[in-house]
XYZ file of C-alpha atoms in Angstrom:
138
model
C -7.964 -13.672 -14.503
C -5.496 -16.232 -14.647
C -2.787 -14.764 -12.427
C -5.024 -14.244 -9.759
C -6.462 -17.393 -10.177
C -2.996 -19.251 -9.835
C -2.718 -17.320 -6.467
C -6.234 -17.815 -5.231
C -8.785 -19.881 -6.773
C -6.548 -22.490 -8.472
C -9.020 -24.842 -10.097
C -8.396 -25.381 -13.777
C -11.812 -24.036 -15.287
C -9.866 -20.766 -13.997
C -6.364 -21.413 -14.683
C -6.410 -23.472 -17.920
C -8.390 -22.486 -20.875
C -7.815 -25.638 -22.571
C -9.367 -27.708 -19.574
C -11.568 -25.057 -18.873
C -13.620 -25.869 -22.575
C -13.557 -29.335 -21.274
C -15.602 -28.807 -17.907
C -19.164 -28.275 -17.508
C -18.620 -24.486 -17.736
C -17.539 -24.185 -21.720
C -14.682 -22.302 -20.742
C -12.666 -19.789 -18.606
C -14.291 -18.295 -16.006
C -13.267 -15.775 -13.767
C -13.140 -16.731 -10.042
C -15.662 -14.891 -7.665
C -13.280 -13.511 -5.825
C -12.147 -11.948 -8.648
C -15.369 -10.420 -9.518
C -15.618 -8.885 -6.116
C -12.489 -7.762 -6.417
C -13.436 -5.433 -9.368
C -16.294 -4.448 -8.566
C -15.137 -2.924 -4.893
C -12.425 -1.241 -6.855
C -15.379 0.781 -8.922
C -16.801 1.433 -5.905
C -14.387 3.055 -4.009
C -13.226 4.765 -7.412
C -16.274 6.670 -7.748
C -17.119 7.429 -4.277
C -14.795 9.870 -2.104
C -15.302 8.927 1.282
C -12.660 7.760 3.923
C -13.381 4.396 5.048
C -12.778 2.951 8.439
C -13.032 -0.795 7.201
C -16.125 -3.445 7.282
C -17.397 -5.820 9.733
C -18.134 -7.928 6.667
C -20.728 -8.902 3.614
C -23.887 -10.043 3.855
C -26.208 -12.004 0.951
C -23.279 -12.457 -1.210
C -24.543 -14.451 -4.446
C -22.827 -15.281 -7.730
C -25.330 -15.595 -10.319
C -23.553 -15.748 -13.522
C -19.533 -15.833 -14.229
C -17.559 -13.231 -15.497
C -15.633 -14.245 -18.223
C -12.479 -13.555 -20.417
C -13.707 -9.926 -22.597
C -16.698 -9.639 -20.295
C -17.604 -5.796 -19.352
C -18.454 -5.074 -15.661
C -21.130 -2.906 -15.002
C -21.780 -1.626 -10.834
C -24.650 -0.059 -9.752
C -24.581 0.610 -5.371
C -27.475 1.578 -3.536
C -26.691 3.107 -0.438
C -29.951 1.240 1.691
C -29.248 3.435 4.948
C -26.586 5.685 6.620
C -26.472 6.965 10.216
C -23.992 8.321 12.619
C -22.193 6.091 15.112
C -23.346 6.617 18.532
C -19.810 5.693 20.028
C -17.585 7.652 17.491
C -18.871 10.998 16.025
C -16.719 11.193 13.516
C -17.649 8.421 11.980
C -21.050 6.619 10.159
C -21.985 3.453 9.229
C -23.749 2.971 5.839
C -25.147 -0.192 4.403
C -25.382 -0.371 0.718
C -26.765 -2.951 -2.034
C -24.124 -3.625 -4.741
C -25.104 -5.548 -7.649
C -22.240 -6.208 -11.129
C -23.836 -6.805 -14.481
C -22.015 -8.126 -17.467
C -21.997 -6.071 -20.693
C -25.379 -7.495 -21.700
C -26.900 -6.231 -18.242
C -27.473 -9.769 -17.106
C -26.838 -9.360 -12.987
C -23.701 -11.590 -12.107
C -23.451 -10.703 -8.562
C -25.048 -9.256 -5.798
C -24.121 -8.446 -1.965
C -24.809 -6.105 0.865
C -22.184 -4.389 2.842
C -21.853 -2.454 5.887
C -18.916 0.265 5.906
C -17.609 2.759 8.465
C -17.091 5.967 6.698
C -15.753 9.468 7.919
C -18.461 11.765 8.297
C -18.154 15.241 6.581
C -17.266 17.651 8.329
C -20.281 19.876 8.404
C -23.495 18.333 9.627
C -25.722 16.404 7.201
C -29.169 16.268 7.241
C -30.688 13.552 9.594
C -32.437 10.808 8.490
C -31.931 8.187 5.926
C -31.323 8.737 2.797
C -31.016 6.790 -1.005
C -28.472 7.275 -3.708
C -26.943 5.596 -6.244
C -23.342 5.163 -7.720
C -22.270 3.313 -11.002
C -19.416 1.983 -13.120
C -17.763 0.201 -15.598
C -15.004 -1.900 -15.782
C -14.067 -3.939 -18.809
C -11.974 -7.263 -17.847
C-alpha cells in the first residue's frame, strides 16, 4: 500500500501510518486506485478471455477503504455481451464489479465495458448472466 502510494496517491493518511492515526480516517488507508488495482487483477485471473482494451469505467464509487490486513473479496456480473457489428472477432461485454472487505461490507463498485475475443465457435445469441469471484488478501 505504501509503495504505491509514494508513486501515486501521495497523501500521508496513505503514506505515513503515524500521520495517518492522526487524520480523520484513524489510520492507513489504502488509496482507491489501489483497490481497483486488485480487484481488476482477480478479474482477469479468473476469467480466460483475450481482451482488446476498454473505452473506460462507468459509476465508479468508493464506499469504504481498504485497509492494511484487509481481505478483498470480487464478485463480477457480466450485465450484457454481444458481438461487434464492425469486428467479428470481437464482443463487447459490460459487467458490474463490486470488492467487499473480509467482513462482506461492499467497498467498491463500478461498471465496465471490455472488448473481448470471441470464441471461436459460435455462441448462443442473446444476452446472457454469469458471475465470477475472488479473493485477494492485502
Amino acid at each position: 500500500i505504501i509503495a504505491f502510494a509514494r508513486l501515486y496517491d501521495p497523501q500521508s493518511f496513505h503514506t505515513d501510518p503515524e500521520l495517518a492515526k492522526q487524520t480523520v480516517f484513524g489510520g492507513l488507508l489504502a488509496p482507491g486506485l489501489y483497490t481497483l488495482c486488485l480487484s481488476f487483477g482477480q478479474w482477469f485471473r479468473l476469467n480466460n478471455w483475450e481482451s482488446f482494451g476498454s473505452p473506460g469505467l462507468d459509476k465508479l464509487r468508493w464506499i469504504k477503504p481498504l485497509r492494511p490486513g484487509d481481505s478483498l473479496h470480487v464478485e463480477t456480473e457480466i450485465l450484457s455481451l454481444r458481438a461487434s457489428q464492425s469486428k467479428p472477432d470481437r464482443g463487447i461485454v459490460i459487467f458490474r464489479h463490486e470488492a467487499y472487505n473480509q467482513n462482506q461490507e461492499l467497498i467498491m463498485t463500478l461498471e465496465c465495458t471490455d472488448f473481448v475475443r470471441r470464441r471461436p465457435t459460435p455462441a448462443s445469441s442473446g444476452d446472457s448472466t454469469e458471475n465470477s469471484t475472488g479473493d485477494h488478501h492485502g
